[in-house]
CSV table of C-alpha atoms and ligand atoms in Angstrom, one decimal:
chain,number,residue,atom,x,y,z
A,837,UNK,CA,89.4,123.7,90.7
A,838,UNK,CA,89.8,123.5,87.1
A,839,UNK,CA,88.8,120.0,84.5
A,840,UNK,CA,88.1,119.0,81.9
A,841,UNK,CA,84.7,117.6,79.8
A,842,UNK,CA,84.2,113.5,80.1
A,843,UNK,CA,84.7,113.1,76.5
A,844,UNK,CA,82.5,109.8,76.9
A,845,UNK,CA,79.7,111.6,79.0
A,846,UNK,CA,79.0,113.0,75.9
A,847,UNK,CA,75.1,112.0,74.8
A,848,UNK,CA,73.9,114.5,72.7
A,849,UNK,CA,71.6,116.5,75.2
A,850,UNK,CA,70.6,112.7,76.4
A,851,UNK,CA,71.1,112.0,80.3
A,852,UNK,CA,74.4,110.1,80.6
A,853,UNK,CA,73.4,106.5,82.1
A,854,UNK,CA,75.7,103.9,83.5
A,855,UNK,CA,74.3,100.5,84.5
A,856,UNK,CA,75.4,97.3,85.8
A,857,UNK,CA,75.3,95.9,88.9
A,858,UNK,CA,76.6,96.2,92.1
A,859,UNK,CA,78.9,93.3,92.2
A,860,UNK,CA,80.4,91.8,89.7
A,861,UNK,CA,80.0,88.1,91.0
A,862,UNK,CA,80.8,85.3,88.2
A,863,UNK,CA,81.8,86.0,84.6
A,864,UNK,CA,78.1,84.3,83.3
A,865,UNK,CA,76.4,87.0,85.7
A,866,UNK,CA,79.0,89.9,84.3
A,867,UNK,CA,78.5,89.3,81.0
A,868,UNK,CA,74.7,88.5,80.9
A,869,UNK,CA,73.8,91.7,82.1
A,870,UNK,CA,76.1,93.7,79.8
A,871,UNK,CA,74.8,92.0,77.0
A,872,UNK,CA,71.5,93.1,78.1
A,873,UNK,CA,72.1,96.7,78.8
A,874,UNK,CA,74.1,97.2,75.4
A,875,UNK,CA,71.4,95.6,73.6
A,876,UNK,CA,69.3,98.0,75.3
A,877,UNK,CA,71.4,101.2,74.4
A,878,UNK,CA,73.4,101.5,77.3
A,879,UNK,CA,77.3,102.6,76.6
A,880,UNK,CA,79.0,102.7,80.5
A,881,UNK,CA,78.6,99.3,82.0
A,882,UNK,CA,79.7,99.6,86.2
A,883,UNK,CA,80.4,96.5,88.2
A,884,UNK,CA,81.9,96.6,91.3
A,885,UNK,CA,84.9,94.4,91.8
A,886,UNK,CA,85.8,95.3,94.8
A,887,UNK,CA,83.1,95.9,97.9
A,888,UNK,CA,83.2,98.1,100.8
A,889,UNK,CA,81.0,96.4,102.8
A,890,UNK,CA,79.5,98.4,106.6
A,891,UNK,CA,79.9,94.9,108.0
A,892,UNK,CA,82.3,92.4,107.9
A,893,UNK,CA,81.2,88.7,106.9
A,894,UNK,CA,79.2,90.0,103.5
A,895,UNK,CA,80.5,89.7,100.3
A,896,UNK,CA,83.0,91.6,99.7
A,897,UNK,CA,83.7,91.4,95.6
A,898,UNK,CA,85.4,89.0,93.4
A,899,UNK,CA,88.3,91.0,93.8
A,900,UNK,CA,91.4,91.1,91.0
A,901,UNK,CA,89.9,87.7,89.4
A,902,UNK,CA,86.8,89.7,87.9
A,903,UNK,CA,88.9,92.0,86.0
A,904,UNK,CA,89.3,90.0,83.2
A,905,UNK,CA,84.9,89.9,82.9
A,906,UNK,CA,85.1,93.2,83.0
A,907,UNK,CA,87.8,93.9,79.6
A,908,UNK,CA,85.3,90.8,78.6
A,909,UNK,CA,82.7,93.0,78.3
A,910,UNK,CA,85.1,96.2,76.1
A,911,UNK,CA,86.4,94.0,74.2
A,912,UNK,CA,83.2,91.9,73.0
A,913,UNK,CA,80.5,94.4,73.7
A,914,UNK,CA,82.8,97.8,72.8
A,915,UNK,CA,81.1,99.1,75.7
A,916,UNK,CA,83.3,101.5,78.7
A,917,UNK,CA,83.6,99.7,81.7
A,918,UNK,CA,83.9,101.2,85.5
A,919,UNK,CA,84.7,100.0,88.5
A,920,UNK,CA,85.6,101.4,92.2
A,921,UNK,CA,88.1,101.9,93.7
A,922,UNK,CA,89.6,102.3,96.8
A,923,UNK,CA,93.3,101.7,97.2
A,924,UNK,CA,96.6,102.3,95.1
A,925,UNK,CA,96.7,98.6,94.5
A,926,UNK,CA,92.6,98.7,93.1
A,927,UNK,CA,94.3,101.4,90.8
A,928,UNK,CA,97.2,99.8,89.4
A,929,UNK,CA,95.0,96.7,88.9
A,930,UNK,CA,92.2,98.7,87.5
A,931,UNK,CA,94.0,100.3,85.0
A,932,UNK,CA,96.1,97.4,83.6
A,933,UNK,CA,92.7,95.9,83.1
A,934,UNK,CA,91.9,99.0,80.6
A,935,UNK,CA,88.9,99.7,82.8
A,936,UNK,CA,88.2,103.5,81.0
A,937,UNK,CA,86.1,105.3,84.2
A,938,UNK,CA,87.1,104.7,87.8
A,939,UNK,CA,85.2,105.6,90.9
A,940,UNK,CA,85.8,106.5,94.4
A,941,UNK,CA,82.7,105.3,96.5
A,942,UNK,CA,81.5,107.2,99.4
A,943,UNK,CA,83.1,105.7,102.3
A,944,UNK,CA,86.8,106.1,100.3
A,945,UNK,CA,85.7,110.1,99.9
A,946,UNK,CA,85.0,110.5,103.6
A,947,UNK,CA,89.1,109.3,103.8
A,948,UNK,CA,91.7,112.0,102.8
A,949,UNK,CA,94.5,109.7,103.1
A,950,UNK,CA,93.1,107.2,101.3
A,951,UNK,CA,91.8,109.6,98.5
A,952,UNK,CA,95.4,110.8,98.6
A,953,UNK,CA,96.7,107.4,98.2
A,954,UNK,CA,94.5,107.3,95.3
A,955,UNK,CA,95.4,110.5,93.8
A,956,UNK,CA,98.9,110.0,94.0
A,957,UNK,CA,98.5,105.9,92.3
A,958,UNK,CA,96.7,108.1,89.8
A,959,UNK,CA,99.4,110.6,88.8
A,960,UNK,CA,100.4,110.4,85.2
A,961,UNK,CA,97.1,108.5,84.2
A,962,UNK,CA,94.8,109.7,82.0
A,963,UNK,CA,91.5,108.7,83.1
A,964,UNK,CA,87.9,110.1,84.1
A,965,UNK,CA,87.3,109.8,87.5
A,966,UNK,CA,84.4,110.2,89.4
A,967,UNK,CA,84.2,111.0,92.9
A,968,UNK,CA,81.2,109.9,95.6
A,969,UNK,CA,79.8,112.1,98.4
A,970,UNK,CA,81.2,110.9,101.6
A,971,UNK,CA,78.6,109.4,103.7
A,972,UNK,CA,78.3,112.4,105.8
A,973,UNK,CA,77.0,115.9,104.4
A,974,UNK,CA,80.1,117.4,104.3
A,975,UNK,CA,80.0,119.3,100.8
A,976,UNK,CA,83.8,120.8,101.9
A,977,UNK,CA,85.0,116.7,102.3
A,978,UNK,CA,83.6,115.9,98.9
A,979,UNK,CA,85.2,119.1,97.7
A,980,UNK,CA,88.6,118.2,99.1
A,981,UNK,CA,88.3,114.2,97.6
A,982,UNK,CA,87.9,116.1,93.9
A,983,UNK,CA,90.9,119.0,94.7
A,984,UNK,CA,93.5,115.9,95.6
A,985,UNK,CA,92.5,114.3,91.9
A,986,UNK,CA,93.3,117.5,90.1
A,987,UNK,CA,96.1,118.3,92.1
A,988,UNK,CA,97.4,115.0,90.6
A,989,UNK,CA,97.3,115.3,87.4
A,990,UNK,CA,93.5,114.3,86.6
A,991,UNK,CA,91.9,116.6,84.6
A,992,UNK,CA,88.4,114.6,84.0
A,993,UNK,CA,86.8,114.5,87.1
A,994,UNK,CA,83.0,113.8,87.6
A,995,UNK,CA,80.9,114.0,91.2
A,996,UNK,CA,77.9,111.3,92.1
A,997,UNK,CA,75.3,112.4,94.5
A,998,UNK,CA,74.5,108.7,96.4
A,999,UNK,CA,73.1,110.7,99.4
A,1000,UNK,CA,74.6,110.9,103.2
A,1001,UNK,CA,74.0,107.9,105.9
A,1002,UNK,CA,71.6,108.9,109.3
A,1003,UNK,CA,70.8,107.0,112.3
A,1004,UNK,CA,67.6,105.6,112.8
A,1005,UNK,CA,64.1,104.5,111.3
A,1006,UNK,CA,64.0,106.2,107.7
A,1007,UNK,CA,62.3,106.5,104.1
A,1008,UNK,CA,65.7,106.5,102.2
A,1009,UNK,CA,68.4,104.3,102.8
A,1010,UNK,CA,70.7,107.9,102.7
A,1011,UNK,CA,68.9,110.5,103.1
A,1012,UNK,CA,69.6,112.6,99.3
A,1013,UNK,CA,69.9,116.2,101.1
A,1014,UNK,CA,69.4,117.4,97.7
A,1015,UNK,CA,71.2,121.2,99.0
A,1016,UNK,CA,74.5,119.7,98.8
A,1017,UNK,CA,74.8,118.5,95.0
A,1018,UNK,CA,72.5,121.6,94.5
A,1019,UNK,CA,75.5,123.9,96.1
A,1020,UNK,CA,78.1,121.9,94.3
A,1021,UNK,CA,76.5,123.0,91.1
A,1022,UNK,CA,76.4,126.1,91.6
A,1023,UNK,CA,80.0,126.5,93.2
A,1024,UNK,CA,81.3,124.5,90.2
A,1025,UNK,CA,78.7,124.9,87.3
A,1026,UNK,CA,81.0,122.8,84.6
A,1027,UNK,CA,81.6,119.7,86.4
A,1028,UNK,CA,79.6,116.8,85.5
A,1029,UNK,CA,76.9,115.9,88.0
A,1030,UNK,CA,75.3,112.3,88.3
A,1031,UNK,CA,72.6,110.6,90.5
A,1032,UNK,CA,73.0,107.3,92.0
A,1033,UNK,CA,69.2,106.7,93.4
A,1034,UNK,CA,70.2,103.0,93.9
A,1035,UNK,CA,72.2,103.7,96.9
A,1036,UNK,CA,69.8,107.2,98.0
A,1037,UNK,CA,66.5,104.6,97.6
A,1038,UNK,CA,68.3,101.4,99.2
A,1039,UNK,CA,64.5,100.0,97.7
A,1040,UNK,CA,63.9,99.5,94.0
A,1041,UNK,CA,60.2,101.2,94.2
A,1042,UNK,CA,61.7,105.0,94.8
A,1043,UNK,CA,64.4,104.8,92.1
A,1044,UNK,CA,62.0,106.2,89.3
A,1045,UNK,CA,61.1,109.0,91.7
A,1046,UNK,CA,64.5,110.0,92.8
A,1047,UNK,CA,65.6,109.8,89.1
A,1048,UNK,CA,63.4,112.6,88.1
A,1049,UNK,CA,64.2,114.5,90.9
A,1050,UNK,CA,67.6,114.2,89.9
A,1051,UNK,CA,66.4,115.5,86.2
A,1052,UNK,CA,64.5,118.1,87.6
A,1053,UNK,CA,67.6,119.8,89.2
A,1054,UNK,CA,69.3,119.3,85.9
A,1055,UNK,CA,71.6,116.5,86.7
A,1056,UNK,CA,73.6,115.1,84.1
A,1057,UNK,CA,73.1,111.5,84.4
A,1058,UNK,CA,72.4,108.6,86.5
A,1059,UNK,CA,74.3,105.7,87.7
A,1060,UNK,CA,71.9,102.6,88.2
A,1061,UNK,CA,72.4,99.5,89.9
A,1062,UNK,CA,70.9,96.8,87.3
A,1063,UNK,CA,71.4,92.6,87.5
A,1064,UNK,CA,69.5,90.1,85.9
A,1065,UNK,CA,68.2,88.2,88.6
A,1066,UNK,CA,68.5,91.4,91.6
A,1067,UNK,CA,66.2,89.0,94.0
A,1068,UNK,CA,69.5,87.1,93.9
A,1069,UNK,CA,72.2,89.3,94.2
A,1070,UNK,CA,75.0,89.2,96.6
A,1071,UNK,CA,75.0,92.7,97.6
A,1072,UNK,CA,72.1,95.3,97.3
A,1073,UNK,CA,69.6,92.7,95.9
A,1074,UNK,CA,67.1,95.1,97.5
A,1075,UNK,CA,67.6,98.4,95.4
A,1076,UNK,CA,68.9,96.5,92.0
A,1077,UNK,CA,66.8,96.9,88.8
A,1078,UNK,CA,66.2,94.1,85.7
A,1079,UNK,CA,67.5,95.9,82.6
A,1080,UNK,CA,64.1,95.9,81.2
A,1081,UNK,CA,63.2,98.0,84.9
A,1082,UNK,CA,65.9,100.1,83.9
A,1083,UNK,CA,64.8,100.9,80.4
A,1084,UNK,CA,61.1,101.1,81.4
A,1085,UNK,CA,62.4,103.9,84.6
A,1086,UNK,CA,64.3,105.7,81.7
A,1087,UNK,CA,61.8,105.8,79.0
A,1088,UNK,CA,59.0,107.4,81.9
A,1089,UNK,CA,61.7,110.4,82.5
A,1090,UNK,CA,60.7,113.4,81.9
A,1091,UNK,CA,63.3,116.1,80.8
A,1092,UNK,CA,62.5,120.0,81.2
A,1093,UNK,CA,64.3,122.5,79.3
A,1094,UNK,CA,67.2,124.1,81.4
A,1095,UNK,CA,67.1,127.9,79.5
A,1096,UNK,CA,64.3,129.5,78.5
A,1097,UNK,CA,64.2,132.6,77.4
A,1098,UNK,CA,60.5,133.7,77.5
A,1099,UNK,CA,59.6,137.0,78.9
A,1100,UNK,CA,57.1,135.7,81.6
A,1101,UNK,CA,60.1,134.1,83.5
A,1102,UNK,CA,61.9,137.2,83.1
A,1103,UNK,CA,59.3,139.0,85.0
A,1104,UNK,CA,58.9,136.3,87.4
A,1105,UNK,CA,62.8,136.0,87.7
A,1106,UNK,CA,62.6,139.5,88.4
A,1107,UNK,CA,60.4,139.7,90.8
A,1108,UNK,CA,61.8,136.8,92.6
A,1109,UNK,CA,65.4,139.2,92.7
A,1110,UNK,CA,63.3,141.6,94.2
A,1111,UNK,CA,61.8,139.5,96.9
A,1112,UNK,CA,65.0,138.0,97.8
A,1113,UNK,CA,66.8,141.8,98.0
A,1114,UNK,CA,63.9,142.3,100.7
A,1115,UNK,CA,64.3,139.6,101.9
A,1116,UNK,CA,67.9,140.4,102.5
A,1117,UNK,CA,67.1,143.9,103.7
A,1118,UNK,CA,65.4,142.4,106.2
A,1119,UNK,CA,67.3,140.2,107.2
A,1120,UNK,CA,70.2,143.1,108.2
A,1121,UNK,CA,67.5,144.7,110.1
A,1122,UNK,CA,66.4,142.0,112.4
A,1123,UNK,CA,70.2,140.7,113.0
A,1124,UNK,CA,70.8,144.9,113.8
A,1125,UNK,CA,67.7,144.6,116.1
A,1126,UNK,CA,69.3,141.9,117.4
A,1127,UNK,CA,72.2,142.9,118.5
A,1128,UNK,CA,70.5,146.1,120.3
A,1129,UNK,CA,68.4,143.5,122.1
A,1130,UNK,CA,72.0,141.7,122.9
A,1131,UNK,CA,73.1,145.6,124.2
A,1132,UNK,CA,70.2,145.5,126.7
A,1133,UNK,CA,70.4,141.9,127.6
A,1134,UNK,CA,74.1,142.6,128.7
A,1135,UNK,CA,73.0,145.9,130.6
A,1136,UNK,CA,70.2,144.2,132.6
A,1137,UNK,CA,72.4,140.9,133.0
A,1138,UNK,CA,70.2,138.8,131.3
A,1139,UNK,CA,71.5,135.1,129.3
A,1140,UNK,CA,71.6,135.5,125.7
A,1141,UNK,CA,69.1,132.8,125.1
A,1142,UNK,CA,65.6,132.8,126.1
A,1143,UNK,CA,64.0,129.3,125.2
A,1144,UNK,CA,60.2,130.3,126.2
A,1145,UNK,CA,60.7,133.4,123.9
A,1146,UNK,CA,62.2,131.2,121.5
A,1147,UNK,CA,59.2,128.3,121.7
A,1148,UNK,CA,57.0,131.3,121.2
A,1149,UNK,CA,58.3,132.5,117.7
A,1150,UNK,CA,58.9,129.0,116.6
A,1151,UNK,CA,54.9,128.4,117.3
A,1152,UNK,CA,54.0,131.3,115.8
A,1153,UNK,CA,55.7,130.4,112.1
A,1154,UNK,CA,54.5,126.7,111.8
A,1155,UNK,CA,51.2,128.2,112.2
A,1156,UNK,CA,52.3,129.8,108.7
A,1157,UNK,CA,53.1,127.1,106.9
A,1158,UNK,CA,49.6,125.3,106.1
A,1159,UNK,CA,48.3,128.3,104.8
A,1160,UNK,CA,51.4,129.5,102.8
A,1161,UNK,CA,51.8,125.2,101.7
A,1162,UNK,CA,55.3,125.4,103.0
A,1163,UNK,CA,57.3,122.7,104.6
A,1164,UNK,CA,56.7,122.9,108.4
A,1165,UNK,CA,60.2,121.8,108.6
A,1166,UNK,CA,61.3,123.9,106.1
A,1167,UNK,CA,60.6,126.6,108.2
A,1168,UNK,CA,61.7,125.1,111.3
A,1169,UNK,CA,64.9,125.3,109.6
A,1170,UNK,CA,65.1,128.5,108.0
A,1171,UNK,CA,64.4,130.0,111.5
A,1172,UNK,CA,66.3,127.7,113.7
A,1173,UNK,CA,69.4,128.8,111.2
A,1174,UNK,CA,68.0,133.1,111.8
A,1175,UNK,CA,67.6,132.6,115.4
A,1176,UNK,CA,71.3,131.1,115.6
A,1177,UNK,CA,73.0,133.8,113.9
A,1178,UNK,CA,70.6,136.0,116.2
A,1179,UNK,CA,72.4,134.6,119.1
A,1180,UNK,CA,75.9,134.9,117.7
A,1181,UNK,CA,75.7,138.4,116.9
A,1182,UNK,CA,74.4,139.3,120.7
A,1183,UNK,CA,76.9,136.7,122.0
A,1184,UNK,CA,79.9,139.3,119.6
A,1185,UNK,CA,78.0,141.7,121.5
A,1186,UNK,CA,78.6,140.5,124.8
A,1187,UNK,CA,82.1,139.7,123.8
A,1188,UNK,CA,82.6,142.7,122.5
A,1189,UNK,CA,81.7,145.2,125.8
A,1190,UNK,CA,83.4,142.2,127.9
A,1191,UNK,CA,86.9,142.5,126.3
B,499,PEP,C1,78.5,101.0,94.9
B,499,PEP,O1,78.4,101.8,94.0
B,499,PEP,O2,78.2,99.8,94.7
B,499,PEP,C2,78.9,101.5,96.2
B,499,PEP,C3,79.5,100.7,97.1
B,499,PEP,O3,78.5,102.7,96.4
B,499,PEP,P1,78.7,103.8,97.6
B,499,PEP,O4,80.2,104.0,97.7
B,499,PEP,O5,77.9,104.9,97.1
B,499,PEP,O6,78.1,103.1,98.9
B,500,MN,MN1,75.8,98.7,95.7
């Protein structure tokens, strides 16, 4: 997948922020807030004119009408505006209204024909588009969303991490599952990376937090949810920020340097090659053990998996992880993921003699 820089994304080293709320819901309440974020320094202003709501009976945008509040807010306050979308008709719309960045939320990414309906609206424009996770962690989904842009024609394309929807009782209102917009970096080092903690927190309190995580894995911006009045909004009053919030979360971030070139790293970079080359070694070693245990399993007619023998390794490593100050779960996974390619190589085994 090949693109282009967001000319606009361009800060000067700054993190890229985009602010506004999360509906735009009367022209007073659009331009109130962009007055306050430009006067406050911010460049993108995001209003969504359109909602894709989980349940029907919510508000569900302005719609086309609020258009006009957003090119309001280019024309008087020269600031970009952006603005969802979701359909070929949101496009068409979108653009006439000059809006300069265009979005595809998260539940539009988890749609191939609808990104496709999208892409192909989009064919022949010239715009930056940035592309949601869908709500599920599916990296190769979010992937797919970005590969229909480009094959249309877009050539500024930008991913936001808003983190993936769970079931049940939890901390974040989608879980941020940082490994995924950690593996999209590194499969595609160039493409412009932001952080939407609004929607990851789902609660006001945890959007500083998030938004220094988000630095900390060298992100290249954020996308804030900010309203005047957030105890009042009409969607998401929960997670929106005042713009005086938003400056005061900004001005607490702190920003590490991404390259350094002092030799202590290098020593500890290369020591942390070497572990991971052991690590590796071993790795082959155990998964050949493996698959000699998998020889004798078949011999002596025994099933492939064993749970008490399983139980009894899994015991053994969480015992580990107070002492080393590792994440139990960590753990949990790292050897829930060993054990399962353990059992596909002595299940190939099986196969294998069986065929
Ligand atoms: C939004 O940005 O307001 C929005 C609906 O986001 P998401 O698609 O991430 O839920
Ligand atoms: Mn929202």
């Amino acid at each position: 997948m090949k693109f282009d820089k967001i000319d606009i994304f361009n800060t000067g080293g700054q993190p890229l922020v985009i602010a506004g709320p999360c509906s735009a819901e009367s022209e007073e309440q659009v331009m109130q807030v962009a007055t306050e974020l430009k006067s406050r320094g911010v460049n993108i202003f995001r209003a969504g004119i359109w909602k894709p709501r989980t349940r029907p009976g919510c508000f569900e945008g302005v719609g086309k009408d609020g258009l006009p509040w957003l090119a309001r807010v280019k024309s008087e306050l020269g600031m970009y505006i952006a603005t969802e979308v979701a359909t070929a008709e949101h496009v068409e719309q979108a653009l006439c209204a000059g809006v300069d960045v265009l979005w595809v939320g998260a539940r539009t990414t988890a749609n191939p024909f609808a990104v496709q309906e999208i892409a192909d609206a989009l064919r022949g424009c010239d715009i930056p588009v940035l592309v949601k996770n869908p709500v599920n962690p599916d990296i190769e989904l979010w992937i797919g969303a970005m590969e229909r842009l480009v094959n249309a024609g877009i050539t500024r394309i930008g991913a936001i991490h808003r983190g993936f929807s769970s079931y049940g009782e939890k901390c974040f209102r989608n879980a941020p599952q940082w490994q995924l917009p950690i593996e999209l970096h590194r499969r595609f080092p160039g493409l412009p990376l932001l952080c939407d903690p609004s929607h990851i927190a789902g609660k006001r309190e945890l959007i500083l937090s998030l938004s220094q995580q988000a630095m900390d894995l060298n992100f290249d911006g954020l996308m804030i949810e900010t309203h005047c009045n957030p105890y009042c909004a009409l969607s998401d009053a929960r997670q929106q920020v005042t713009p005086d919030e938003l400056v005061a979360i900004l001005g607490k971030l702190v920003r590490r340097t991404v390259a350094v070139d002092g030799t202590d790293f290098q020593g500890y970079r290369r020591q942390i090659d070497e572990i991971d080359n052991e690590l590796m070694k071993l790795l082959s070693k155990r998964m050949e053990i493996a698959r000699e245990i998998g020889e004798l399993k078949r011999e002596k007619g025994m099933v492939v998996f064993q749970p008490y023998r399983y139980n009894e390794i899994m015991e053994r490593y969480m015992k580990f992880c107070a002492d080393a100050r590792i994440e139990a779960d960590a753990v949990r996974e790292i050897f829930e993921l060993i054990h399962s390619e353990s059992i596909r190589q002595q299940l190939s085994v099986m196969n294998d003699n069986d065929a």
